[in-house]
C-alpha cells in the first residue's frame, strides 16, 4: 500500500525533493507574514476594551497554536520512527524540536507581556500557562535526550518515547480554559462556535496563523536537509554536493 513512498525514504531523494519546496514556501511565507502582520499591527481596529495592546494576539495566538501543532507532528514522526524504523522520520523529529521550542517560548513571552496590563502581573500559575510551560520543558527534554546518548539509536528512541508520552499534555493545554476556572480567556476561534472576535480583526489573525505554519515548514525543511547532510556526511552524494559548492 505504501510502496510508492519507499523511494522518498532515501536520504538523497528526500534532500533533493525538500529543496524544491523551500523556495516556494519561502515566497508564500514572506507574502503571508507581510500581509498578516501589517494588516493586524497597523490597520486592524483597536479593541474597545484592550485598546492597541490586543495586537499582540497576531504573534501570540499563531505561535501558541503551532507550539501544540508542531509537537503533535513531532510525536507522529516519533511513532513512525519507533514502530516502522523509518530513519527519515527521526531526522524530521529532530529538525522540528528546536523550532517548536522557540514557538512555545515566544508564546509564553508574548502571553506574559499581554497578561501584565490585563491581569496586573507577568505570570500566574494558571492552568493554560502552566501546561504551556510544561510543553516547553517537553521540547527541551526531547532535544536533551537525543544529545545525551552516545549511541544514536538509543538517543532517537528515548527522545521519541518522551515525545509520544508528552502528547497527553496537548489536550490539557487546549481544553484547560474549559476544564478549570482560569484567568486565561476562552478560545477566540472555535470549530463549532461563532468566533468571539470581529471579522476585521479575525482575517489578519487567520492569515498570521497560516504564515507561522508556512514559516515553520520552511525552517523544518532547512533543518531537515542539514540533518541529512550531517547524517550522510560520509556518503558519496554528500561529498559531491560539498565539492560542487566549494565547502
Coordinates of N, CA and C in Angstrom, one line a residue:
X1 N 0.8 -1.2 0.0 CA 0.0 0.0 0.0 C 0.9 1.3 0.0
X2 N 1.9 1.2 0.8 CA 2.8 2.4 0.9 C 4.1 2.3 0.1
X3 N 4.1 1.4 -0.8 CA 5.3 1.2 -1.6 C 5.8 2.4 -2.4
X4 N 4.8 3.2 -2.8 CA 5.1 4.4 -3.6 C 5.9 5.4 -2.8
X5 N 5.9 5.3 -1.4 CA 6.6 6.2 -0.6 C 8.1 5.8 -0.4
X6 N 8.4 4.5 -0.7 CA 9.7 3.9 -0.4 C 10.8 4.7 -1.1
X7 N 10.7 5.1 -2.3 CA 11.8 5.8 -3.0 C 12.1 7.1 -2.2
X8 N 11.1 7.8 -1.6 CA 11.3 9.0 -0.9 C 11.9 8.8 0.4
X9 N 12.1 7.6 0.9 CA 12.7 7.3 2.2 C 14.2 7.3 2.0
X10 N 14.7 7.4 0.8 CA 16.2 7.5 0.6 C 16.6 8.9 0.9
X11 N 17.7 9.1 1.7 CA 18.1 10.4 2.1 C 18.4 11.4 1.0
X12 N 19.1 10.9 -0.1 CA 19.4 11.7 -1.2 C 18.1 12.2 -1.9
X13 N 17.2 11.3 -2.1 CA 15.9 11.7 -2.8 C 15.1 12.7 -1.9
X14 N 15.1 12.4 -0.6 CA 14.4 13.3 0.3 C 15.1 14.7 0.3
X15 N 16.4 14.7 0.3 CA 17.1 16.0 0.3 C 16.8 16.8 -0.9
X16 N 16.8 16.2 -2.1 CA 16.6 16.9 -3.3 C 15.1 17.4 -3.4
X17 N 14.2 16.5 -3.0 CA 12.8 16.8 -3.1 C 12.4 18.0 -2.2
X18 N 12.9 18.0 -0.9 CA 12.6 19.0 0.0 C 13.2 20.3 -0.4
X19 N 14.3 20.3 -1.1 CA 14.9 21.5 -1.6 C 14.1 22.2 -2.7
X20 N 13.3 21.4 -3.4 CA 12.4 22.0 -4.4 C 11.2 22.8 -3.8
X21 N 10.8 22.4 -2.6 CA 9.7 23.0 -2.0 C 10.1 24.3 -1.3
X22 N 11.3 24.4 -0.8 CA 11.7 25.5 0.1 C 11.5 26.9 -0.6
X23 N 12.0 27.1 -1.9 CA 11.8 28.5 -2.4 C 10.3 28.9 -2.5
X24 N 9.4 28.0 -2.9 CA 8.0 28.3 -3.0 C 7.4 28.6 -1.6
X25 N 7.8 27.8 -0.6 CA 7.3 28.0 0.8 C 7.8 29.3 1.3
X26 N 9.1 29.7 1.0 CA 9.6 30.9 1.5 C 8.9 32.1 0.9
X27 N 8.5 32.0 -0.4 CA 7.8 33.1 -1.0 C 6.4 33.3 -0.4
X28 N 5.7 32.1 -0.2 CA 4.4 32.1 0.5 C 4.5 32.7 1.9
X29 N 5.6 32.3 2.6 CA 5.8 32.8 4.0 C 6.0 34.3 4.0
X30 N 6.8 34.8 3.2 CA 7.0 36.2 3.1 C 5.8 37.0 2.8
X31 N 5.0 36.6 1.9 CA 3.8 37.3 1.5 C 2.8 37.3 2.6
X32 N 2.5 36.1 3.2 CA 1.5 36.0 4.2 C 1.9 36.7 5.5
X33 N 3.2 36.7 5.9 CA 3.7 37.4 7.0 C 3.6 38.9 6.9
X34 N 4.0 39.4 5.7 CA 3.9 40.8 5.5 C 2.4 41.3 5.5
X35 N 1.5 40.5 4.8 CA 0.1 40.9 4.8 C -0.5 40.8 6.2
X36 N -0.3 39.7 6.8 CA -0.9 39.5 8.1 C -0.4 40.4 9.2
X37 N 0.9 40.6 9.3 CA 1.4 41.5 10.3 C 1.1 42.9 10.1
X38 N 1.3 43.4 8.9 CA 1.0 44.8 8.6 C -0.5 45.1 8.8
X39 N -1.4 44.2 8.3 CA -2.8 44.3 8.5 C -3.2 44.3 9.9
X40 N -2.6 43.4 10.7 CA -3.0 43.2 12.1 C -2.4 44.3 13.0
X41 N -1.2 44.6 12.8 CA -0.5 45.6 13.7 C -0.8 47.1 13.3
X42 N -1.1 47.3 12.0 CA -1.2 48.7 11.6 C -2.7 49.1 11.2
X43 N -3.4 48.2 10.7 CA -4.7 48.6 10.1 C -6.0 48.0 10.8
X44 N -5.8 46.9 11.5 CA -6.9 46.4 12.3 C -7.4 47.4 13.3
X45 N -8.7 47.5 13.6 CA -9.2 48.5 14.6 C -8.8 48.1 16.0
X46 N -8.6 49.1 16.9 CA -8.2 48.8 18.3 C -9.4 48.1 19.0
X47 N -9.1 47.3 19.9 CA -10.2 46.6 20.7 C -10.8 47.7 21.7
X48 N -12.1 47.5 21.8 CA -12.8 48.5 22.6 C -12.5 48.5 24.1
X49 N -12.0 47.3 24.6 CA -11.6 47.2 26.0 C -10.1 47.2 26.2
X50 N -9.3 46.5 25.3 CA -7.9 46.4 25.5 C -7.1 47.4 24.7
X51 N -7.8 48.2 23.9 CA -7.0 49.2 23.1 C -6.1 48.5 22.1
X52 N -4.9 49.1 21.9 CA -3.9 48.6 20.9 C -3.1 47.4 21.5
X53 N -3.2 47.2 22.8 CA -2.4 46.1 23.4 C -2.9 44.7 22.9
X54 N -4.1 44.7 22.4 CA -4.6 43.4 21.9 C -3.9 42.9 20.7
X55 N -3.1 43.8 20.0 CA -2.5 43.4 18.7 C -1.4 42.4 18.9
X56 N -1.0 42.1 20.1 CA 0.0 41.1 20.4 C -0.6 39.7 20.0
X57 N -1.9 39.6 19.9 CA -2.5 38.3 19.5 C -2.0 37.8 18.1
X58 N -1.6 38.8 17.3 CA -1.2 38.4 15.9 C 0.1 37.7 15.9
X59 N 0.8 37.7 17.1 CA 2.0 36.9 17.2 C 1.8 35.8 18.3
X60 N 1.1 36.1 19.4 CA 0.9 35.2 20.4 C 0.0 34.0 20.0
X61 N -1.1 34.3 19.4 CA -2.1 33.2 19.1 C -1.5 32.2 18.0
X62 N -0.9 32.7 16.9 CA -0.3 31.7 16.0 C 0.8 30.9 16.6
X63 N 1.7 31.5 17.4 CA 2.8 30.7 18.0 C 2.3 29.7 19.0
X64 N 1.2 30.1 19.7 CA 0.7 29.2 20.7 C 0.0 28.0 20.0
X65 N -0.8 28.3 19.0 CA -1.4 27.2 18.2 C -0.4 26.2 17.7
X66 N 0.6 26.8 17.0 CA 1.6 25.9 16.4 C 2.6 25.3 17.3
X67 N 2.7 25.8 18.5 CA 3.5 25.1 19.5 C 2.9 23.8 19.8
X68 N 1.6 23.7 19.8 CA 0.9 22.4 20.0 C 1.0 21.6 18.7
X69 N 0.7 22.2 17.6 CA 0.7 21.5 16.3 C 2.0 20.9 16.0
X70 N 3.1 21.6 16.2 CA 4.4 21.1 15.9 C 4.7 19.9 16.8
X71 N 4.3 20.0 18.1 CA 4.5 18.8 19.0 C 3.8 17.6 18.5
X72 N 2.6 17.8 18.1 CA 1.8 16.6 17.6 C 2.5 16.0 16.3
X73 N 2.9 16.9 15.4 CA 3.7 16.4 14.2 C 4.9 15.7 14.6
X74 N 5.6 16.2 15.6 CA 6.9 15.6 16.1 C 6.6 14.2 16.7
X75 N 5.5 14.1 17.4 CA 5.1 12.8 18.0 C 4.7 11.8 16.9
X76 N 4.1 12.3 15.9 CA 3.8 11.3 14.8 C 5.1 10.8 14.1
X77 N 6.0 11.7 13.9 CA 7.3 11.3 13.4 C 8.0 10.3 14.4
X78 N 7.9 10.5 15.7 CA 8.5 9.6 16.6 C 7.8 8.2 16.5
X79 N 6.5 8.2 16.4 CA 5.8 7.0 16.2 C 6.2 6.2 15.0
X80 N 6.3 6.9 13.9 CA 6.8 6.2 12.7 C 8.2 5.7 12.8
X81 N 9.0 6.5 13.5 CA 10.4 6.1 13.7 C 10.5 4.9 14.5
X82 N 9.8 4.8 15.6 CA 9.9 3.7 16.6 C 9.2 2.4 16.0
X83 N 8.0 2.6 15.5 CA 7.2 1.4 15.0 C 7.7 0.9 13.7
X84 N 8.0 1.8 12.7 CA 8.3 1.3 11.4 C 9.8 1.5 11.1
X85 N 10.6 2.0 12.1 CA 12.0 2.1 11.9 C 12.4 2.9 10.7
X86 N 11.7 4.0 10.5 CA 12.0 4.9 9.4 C 13.0 6.0 9.9
X87 N 14.2 6.0 9.3 CA 15.2 6.9 9.8 C 14.8 8.3 9.5
X88 N 14.2 8.6 8.4 CA 13.9 10.0 8.0 C 12.9 10.6 8.9
X89 N 12.0 9.8 9.5 CA 11.1 10.3 10.4 C 11.8 10.8 11.7
X90 N 12.8 10.1 12.1 CA 13.5 10.5 13.3 C 14.3 11.8 13.0
X91 N 14.8 11.9 11.8 CA 15.5 13.1 11.4 C 14.6 14.3 11.4
X92 N 13.4 14.1 10.9 CA 12.4 15.2 10.9 C 12.0 15.6 12.3
X93 N 11.9 14.6 13.2 CA 11.6 14.8 14.6 C 12.6 15.7 15.2
X94 N 13.9 15.4 14.9 CA 15.0 16.3 15.5 C 14.9 17.6 14.9
X95 N 14.6 17.7 13.6 CA 14.5 19.0 13.0 C 13.4 19.9 13.5
X96 N 12.3 19.3 13.9 CA 11.1 20.0 14.4 C 11.3 20.6 15.8
X97 N 12.0 19.8 16.7 CA 12.0 20.1 18.1 C 12.5 21.5 18.5
X98 N 13.6 22.0 18.0 CA 14.1 23.3 18.3 C 13.1 24.4 17.9
X99 N 12.5 24.2 16.7 CA 11.5 25.2 16.2 C 10.3 25.2 17.1
X100 N 9.8 24.1 17.5 CA 8.7 24.0 18.4 C 9.0 24.7 19.7
X101 N 10.2 24.4 20.2 CA 10.6 25.1 21.5 C 10.6 26.6 21.4
X102 N 11.1 27.1 20.3 CA 11.1 28.6 20.1 C 9.7 29.1 20.0
X103 N 8.9 28.4 19.2 CA 7.5 28.9 19.1 C 6.8 28.9 20.5
X104 N 7.1 27.9 21.3 CA 6.5 27.8 22.7 C 7.0 28.9 23.5
X105 N 8.3 29.2 23.4 CA 8.9 30.3 24.2 C 8.3 31.6 23.8
X106 N 8.2 31.9 22.5 CA 7.6 33.1 22.1 C 6.1 33.2 22.6
X107 N 5.4 32.1 22.5 CA 4.0 32.1 23.0 C 4.0 32.5 24.5
X108 N 4.9 31.9 25.3 CA 4.9 32.2 26.7 C 5.3 33.7 27.0
X109 N 6.3 34.2 26.3 CA 6.8 35.6 26.5 C 5.7 36.6 26.1
X110 N 5.1 36.4 24.9 CA 4.1 37.3 24.4 C 2.8 37.2 25.3
X111 N 2.5 36.0 25.8 CA 1.4 35.9 26.8 C 1.7 36.6 28.0
X112 N 2.9 36.6 28.5 CA 3.2 37.3 29.7 C 3.1 38.9 29.5
X113 N 3.6 39.3 28.3 CA 3.5 40.7 28.0 C 2.1 41.2 27.9
X114 N 1.2 40.3 27.3 CA -0.2 40.6 27.2 C -0.9 40.5 28.6
X115 N -0.4 39.6 29.4 CA -1.1 39.4 30.7 C -0.8 40.5 31.7
X116 N 0.3 41.2 31.6 CA 0.7 42.3 32.5 C -0.4 43.4 32.6
X117 N -0.8 44.0 31.5 CA -1.9 45.0 31.6 C -3.2 44.4 31.8
X118 N -3.5 43.2 31.4 CA -4.8 42.6 31.6 C -5.0 42.0 33.0
X119 N -4.0 41.4 33.5 CA -4.1 40.7 34.8 C -3.4 41.4 35.9
X120 N -2.5 42.4 35.6 CA -1.7 43.1 36.6 C -0.5 42.4 37.0
X121 N -0.1 41.3 36.3 CA 1.0 40.5 36.7 C 1.6 39.8 35.4
X122 N 2.9 39.6 35.5 CA 3.5 39.0 34.3 C 3.2 37.5 34.2
X123 N 3.0 36.8 35.4 CA 2.8 35.4 35.4 C 1.9 35.0 36.5
X124 N 1.1 34.0 36.3 CA 0.3 33.3 37.3 C 0.3 31.8 37.0
X125 N 0.2 31.0 38.0 CA 0.2 29.6 37.8 C -1.1 29.1 37.3
X126 N -1.5 29.7 36.2 CA -2.8 29.4 35.6 C -2.7 28.1 34.8
X127 N -3.8 27.3 34.7 CA -3.7 26.0 34.0 C -3.2 26.1 32.6
X128 N -3.6 27.1 31.8 CA -3.1 27.2 30.4 C -1.7 27.6 30.4
X129 N -1.3 28.5 31.2 CA 0.1 29.0 31.2 C 1.1 27.9 31.7
X130 N 0.6 27.2 32.8 CA 1.5 26.1 33.4 C 1.6 24.9 32.4
X131 N 0.6 24.5 31.8 CA 0.7 23.4 30.8 C 1.5 23.8 29.6
X132 N 1.4 25.1 29.2 CA 2.3 25.5 28.1 C 3.7 25.6 28.5
X133 N 4.0 25.9 29.7 CA 5.4 25.9 30.2 C 5.9 24.4 30.2
X134 N 5.0 23.5 30.6 CA 5.4 22.1 30.6 C 5.7 21.6 29.2
X135 N 5.0 22.2 28.2 CA 5.3 21.9 26.8 C 6.7 22.3 26.4
X136 N 7.1 23.5 26.9 CA 8.5 23.9 26.6 C 9.5 23.0 27.2
X137 N 9.2 22.5 28.4 CA 10.1 21.5 29.0 C 10.2 20.2 28.3
X138 N 9.0 19.8 27.7 CA 9.0 18.6 26.9 C 9.8 18.7 25.7
X139 N 9.7 19.9 25.0 CA 10.6 20.1 23.8 C 12.1 20.0 24.2
X140 N 12.4 20.7 25.3 CA 13.8 20.7 25.7 C 14.3 19.3 26.1
X141 N 13.3 18.6 26.7 CA 13.7 17.2 27.1 C 14.0 16.3 25.9
X142 N 13.2 16.5 24.8 CA 13.4 15.7 23.6 C 14.7 16.0 23.0
X143 N 15.1 17.3 23.0 CA 16.4 17.8 22.4 C 17.5 17.2 23.3
X144 N 17.4 17.3 24.6 CA 18.4 16.9 25.5 C 18.6 15.4 25.5
X145 N 17.5 14.6 25.4 CA 17.6 13.2 25.4 C 18.4 12.7 24.2
X146 N 18.1 13.3 23.1 CA 18.8 12.8 21.9 C 20.3 13.1 22.0
X147 N 20.6 14.2 22.6 CA 22.1 14.6 22.7 C 22.8 13.9 23.8
X148 N 22.1 13.3 24.7 CA 22.7 12.7 25.9 C 23.2 11.3 25.7
X149 N 22.9 10.6 24.6 CA 23.3 9.2 24.4 C 24.4 9.2 23.3
X150 N 25.4 8.4 23.6 CA 26.5 8.2 22.7 C 26.0 7.4 21.5
X151 N 25.1 6.4 21.8 CA 24.5 5.6 20.7 C 23.3 6.4 20.1
X152 N 23.4 6.6 18.8 CA 22.4 7.5 18.2 C 21.0 6.8 18.2
X153 N 20.9 5.5 18.0 CA 19.6 4.9 18.0 C 19.0 5.0 19.4
X154 N 19.8 4.8 20.4 CA 19.2 4.9 21.8 C 18.7 6.3 22.1
X155 N 19.4 7.3 21.6 CA 19.0 8.6 21.8 C 17.7 8.9 21.0
X156 N 17.6 8.4 19.8 CA 16.4 8.6 19.0 C 15.2 8.0 19.7
X157 N 15.4 6.7 20.1 CA 14.3 6.0 20.8 C 13.8 6.7 22.0
X158 N 14.8 7.1 22.9 CA 14.5 7.8 24.1 C 13.7 9.1 23.9
X159 N 14.2 9.9 22.9 CA 13.6 11.1 22.6 C 12.2 10.9 22.0
X160 N 12.1 9.9 21.2 CA 10.8 9.5 20.6 C 9.7 9.1 21.6
X161 N 10.2 8.3 22.6 CA 9.2 7.9 23.7 C 8.8 9.1 24.5
X162 N 9.7 10.0 24.8 CA 9.3 11.2 25.5 C 8.3 12.0 24.7
X163 N 8.5 12.1 23.4 CA 7.6 12.9 22.5 C 6.2 12.2 22.5
X164 N 6.2 10.9 22.5 CA 4.9 10.2 22.5 C 4.2 10.4 23.8
X165 N 4.9 10.2 24.9 CA 4.3 10.4 26.2 C 3.8 11.8 26.5
X166 N 4.5 12.8 26.0 CA 4.2 14.2 26.2 C 2.9 14.6 25.4
X167 N 2.4 13.8 24.5 CA 1.2 14.2 23.7 C 0.0 14.4 24.7
X168 N 0.1 13.7 25.8 CA -1.1 13.8 26.7 C -1.2 15.3 27.2
X169 N -0.2 16.0 27.1 CA -0.2 17.4 27.6 C -1.0 18.3 26.6
X170 N -1.1 17.9 25.3 CA -1.7 18.8 24.3 C -3.2 19.0 24.6
X171 N -4.0 18.0 24.8 CA -5.4 18.3 25.1 C -5.6 19.0 26.4
X172 N -4.6 18.9 27.3 CA -4.7 19.6 28.6 C -4.5 21.1 28.3
X173 N -3.6 21.5 27.4 CA -3.4 22.9 27.1 C -4.6 23.4 26.4
X174 N -5.1 22.6 25.4 CA -6.2 23.1 24.6 C -7.5 23.3 25.3
X175 N -7.8 22.3 26.2 CA -9.1 22.4 26.9 C -9.0 23.0 28.4
X176 N -7.8 23.4 28.7 CA -7.7 23.9 30.1 C -8.6 25.0 30.5
X177 N -8.9 25.9 29.5 CA -9.8 27.1 29.8 C -11.2 26.6 30.0
X178 N -11.5 25.4 29.5 CA -12.9 24.9 29.7 C -13.0 24.0 30.9
X179 N -11.9 23.3 31.2 CA -11.9 22.3 32.3 C -11.8 23.0 33.7
X180 N -11.0 24.1 33.7 CA -10.8 24.8 35.0 C -11.1 26.2 34.9
X181 N -11.3 26.8 36.1 CA -11.5 28.3 36.2 C -10.2 29.0 36.1
X182 N -9.9 29.6 35.0 CA -8.6 30.2 34.8 C -8.7 31.6 34.4
X183 N -7.6 32.4 34.6 CA -7.5 33.8 34.2 C -7.5 33.9 32.7
X184 N -6.9 32.9 32.0 CA -6.7 33.0 30.6 C -8.1 33.0 29.9
X185 N -8.2 33.9 28.9 CA -9.5 34.0 28.2 C -9.8 32.7 27.4
X186 N -11.1 32.5 27.1 CA -11.5 31.4 26.3 C -11.0 31.4 24.9
X187 N -11.4 30.4 24.1 CA -10.9 30.3 22.8 C -11.5 31.4 21.9
X188 N -10.6 32.1 21.2 CA -11.1 33.1 20.3 C -11.8 32.5 19.0
X189 N -11.2 31.4 18.6 CA -11.7 30.7 17.4 C -12.0 29.3 17.8
X190 N -13.3 28.9 17.5 CA -13.7 27.6 17.8 C -14.2 26.9 16.6
X191 N -14.1 25.6 16.5 CA -14.5 24.9 15.3 C -16.0 24.9 15.1
X192 N -16.8 25.0 16.3 CA -18.2 24.8 16.1 C -19.0 26.1 16.5
X193 N -18.3 27.1 17.1 CA -18.9 28.3 17.6 C -18.5 29.5 16.8
X194 N -19.4 30.5 16.8 CA -19.0 31.7 16.1 C -17.8 32.4 16.8
X195 N -16.8 32.9 16.0 CA -15.7 33.5 16.6 C -16.0 34.7 17.4
X196 N -15.3 34.8 18.6 CA -15.6 35.9 19.5 C -14.7 37.1 19.2
X197 N -14.6 37.4 17.9 CA -13.7 38.5 17.5 C -14.3 39.0 16.2
X198 N -14.2 40.4 16.0 CA -14.8 41.0 14.8 C -14.0 40.5 13.6
X199 N -14.7 40.5 12.5 CA -14.1 39.9 11.2 C -12.9 40.7 10.8
X200 N -13.0 42.1 11.0 CA -11.8 42.9 10.5 C -10.6 42.7 11.4
X201 N -10.8 42.0 12.6 CA -9.6 41.6 13.4 C -9.3 40.1 13.1
X202 N -10.3 39.4 12.8 CA -10.2 37.9 12.6 C -9.3 37.6 11.3
X203 N -9.6 38.3 10.2 CA -8.9 37.9 9.0 C -7.4 38.0 9.1
X204 N -6.9 39.1 9.6 CA -5.4 39.1 9.7 C -4.9 38.1 10.7
X205 N -5.7 37.7 11.7 CA -5.3 36.7 12.6 C -5.2 35.3 11.9
X206 N -6.1 35.0 11.0 CA -6.1 33.8 10.3 C -4.9 33.7 9.3
X207 N -4.7 34.9 8.7 CA -3.5 34.9 7.8 C -2.2 34.7 8.5
X208 N -2.1 35.3 9.7 CA -0.9 35.1 10.5 C -0.8 33.6 11.0
X209 N -1.9 33.0 11.3 CA -1.8 31.6 11.6 C -1.2 30.7 10.5
X210 N -1.7 31.0 9.3 CA -1.2 30.4 8.1 C 0.3 30.7 7.9
X211 N 0.6 32.0 8.1 CA 2.0 32.5 7.9 C 3.0 31.8 8.8
X212 N 2.6 31.6 10.1 CA 3.5 31.0 11.0 C 3.6 29.5 10.7
X213 N 2.6 28.9 10.2 CA 2.7 27.5 9.7 C 3.6 27.3 8.6
X214 N 3.6 28.3 7.6 CA 4.5 28.2 6.5 C 5.9 28.5 6.9
X215 N 6.1 29.4 7.9 CA 7.4 29.7 8.4 C 8.0 28.5 9.0
X216 N 7.2 27.8 9.8 CA 7.7 26.5 10.4 C 8.1 25.5 9.4
X217 N 7.3 25.4 8.3 CA 7.6 24.4 7.2 C 8.9 24.7 6.6
X218 N 9.2 26.0 6.3 CA 10.5 26.4 5.7 C 11.6 26.0 6.7
X219 N 11.5 26.5 7.9 CA 12.6 26.2 8.9 C 12.8 24.7 9.1
X220 N 11.7 23.9 9.2 CA 11.8 22.5 9.4 C 12.5 21.8 8.2
X221 N 12.2 22.2 7.0 CA 12.8 21.6 5.8 C 14.3 22.0 5.8
X222 N 14.6 23.2 6.1 CA 16.0 23.6 6.1 C 16.8 22.8 7.1
X223 N 16.3 22.7 8.3 CA 16.9 21.9 9.4 C 17.0 20.4 9.0
X224 N 15.9 19.9 8.3 CA 15.9 18.5 7.9 C 17.0 18.2 6.9
X225 N 17.2 19.1 6.0 CA 18.3 19.0 5.0 C 19.6 19.0 5.6
X226 N 19.8 19.9 6.6 CA 21.1 20.0 7.3 C 21.4 18.7 8.1
X227 N 20.3 18.2 8.7 CA 20.5 17.0 9.5 C 20.8 15.8 8.6
X228 N 20.2 15.8 7.4 CA 20.5 14.7 6.4 C 22.0 14.8 6.0
X229 N 22.4 16.0 5.7 CA 23.8 16.2 5.3 C 24.8 15.7 6.4
X230 N 24.5 16.0 7.6 CA 25.3 15.6 8.7 C 25.3 14.0 8.9
X231 N 24.1 13.5 8.8 CA 23.9 12.0 9.0 C 24.6 11.3 7.9
X232 N 24.6 11.8 6.6 CA 25.1 11.1 5.5 C 26.4 11.7 5.0
X233 N 27.1 12.4 5.9 CA 28.3 13.1 5.5 C 29.4 12.3 4.9
X234 N 29.4 11.0 5.1 CA 30.5 10.1 4.6 C 30.0 9.5 3.2
X235 N 28.8 9.8 2.8 CA 28.3 9.2 1.6 C 28.8 10.0 0.4
X236 N 28.8 9.3 -0.7 CA 29.3 9.9 -2.0 C 28.5 11.1 -2.4
X237 N 27.2 11.0 -2.3 CA 26.3 12.1 -2.8 C 26.5 13.4 -2.0
X238 N 26.8 13.3 -0.7 CA 27.0 14.4 0.1 C 28.4 15.1 -0.2
X239 N 29.4 14.2 -0.4 CA 30.7 14.7 -0.8 C 30.6 15.4 -2.1
X240 N 29.8 14.9 -3.1 CA 29.7 15.6 -4.3 C 29.0 17.0 -4.2
X241 N 28.0 17.1 -3.3 CA 27.4 18.4 -3.0 C 28.4 19.4 -2.4
X242 N 29.2 18.8 -1.4 CA 30.2 19.7 -0.8 C 31.3 20.2 -1.8
X243 N 31.7 19.3 -2.7 CA 32.7 19.7 -3.7 C 32.1 20.7 -4.7
X244 N 30.8 20.5 -5.1 CA 30.2 21.4 -6.0 C 30.0 22.8 -5.5
X245 N 29.8 22.9 -4.2 CA 29.6 24.2 -3.5 C 30.9 24.8 -3.0
X246 N 32.0 24.0 -3.1 CA 33.3 24.5 -2.6 C 33.5 24.5 -1.2
X247 N 32.6 23.7 -0.4 CA 32.7 23.5 1.0 C 33.9 22.6 1.4

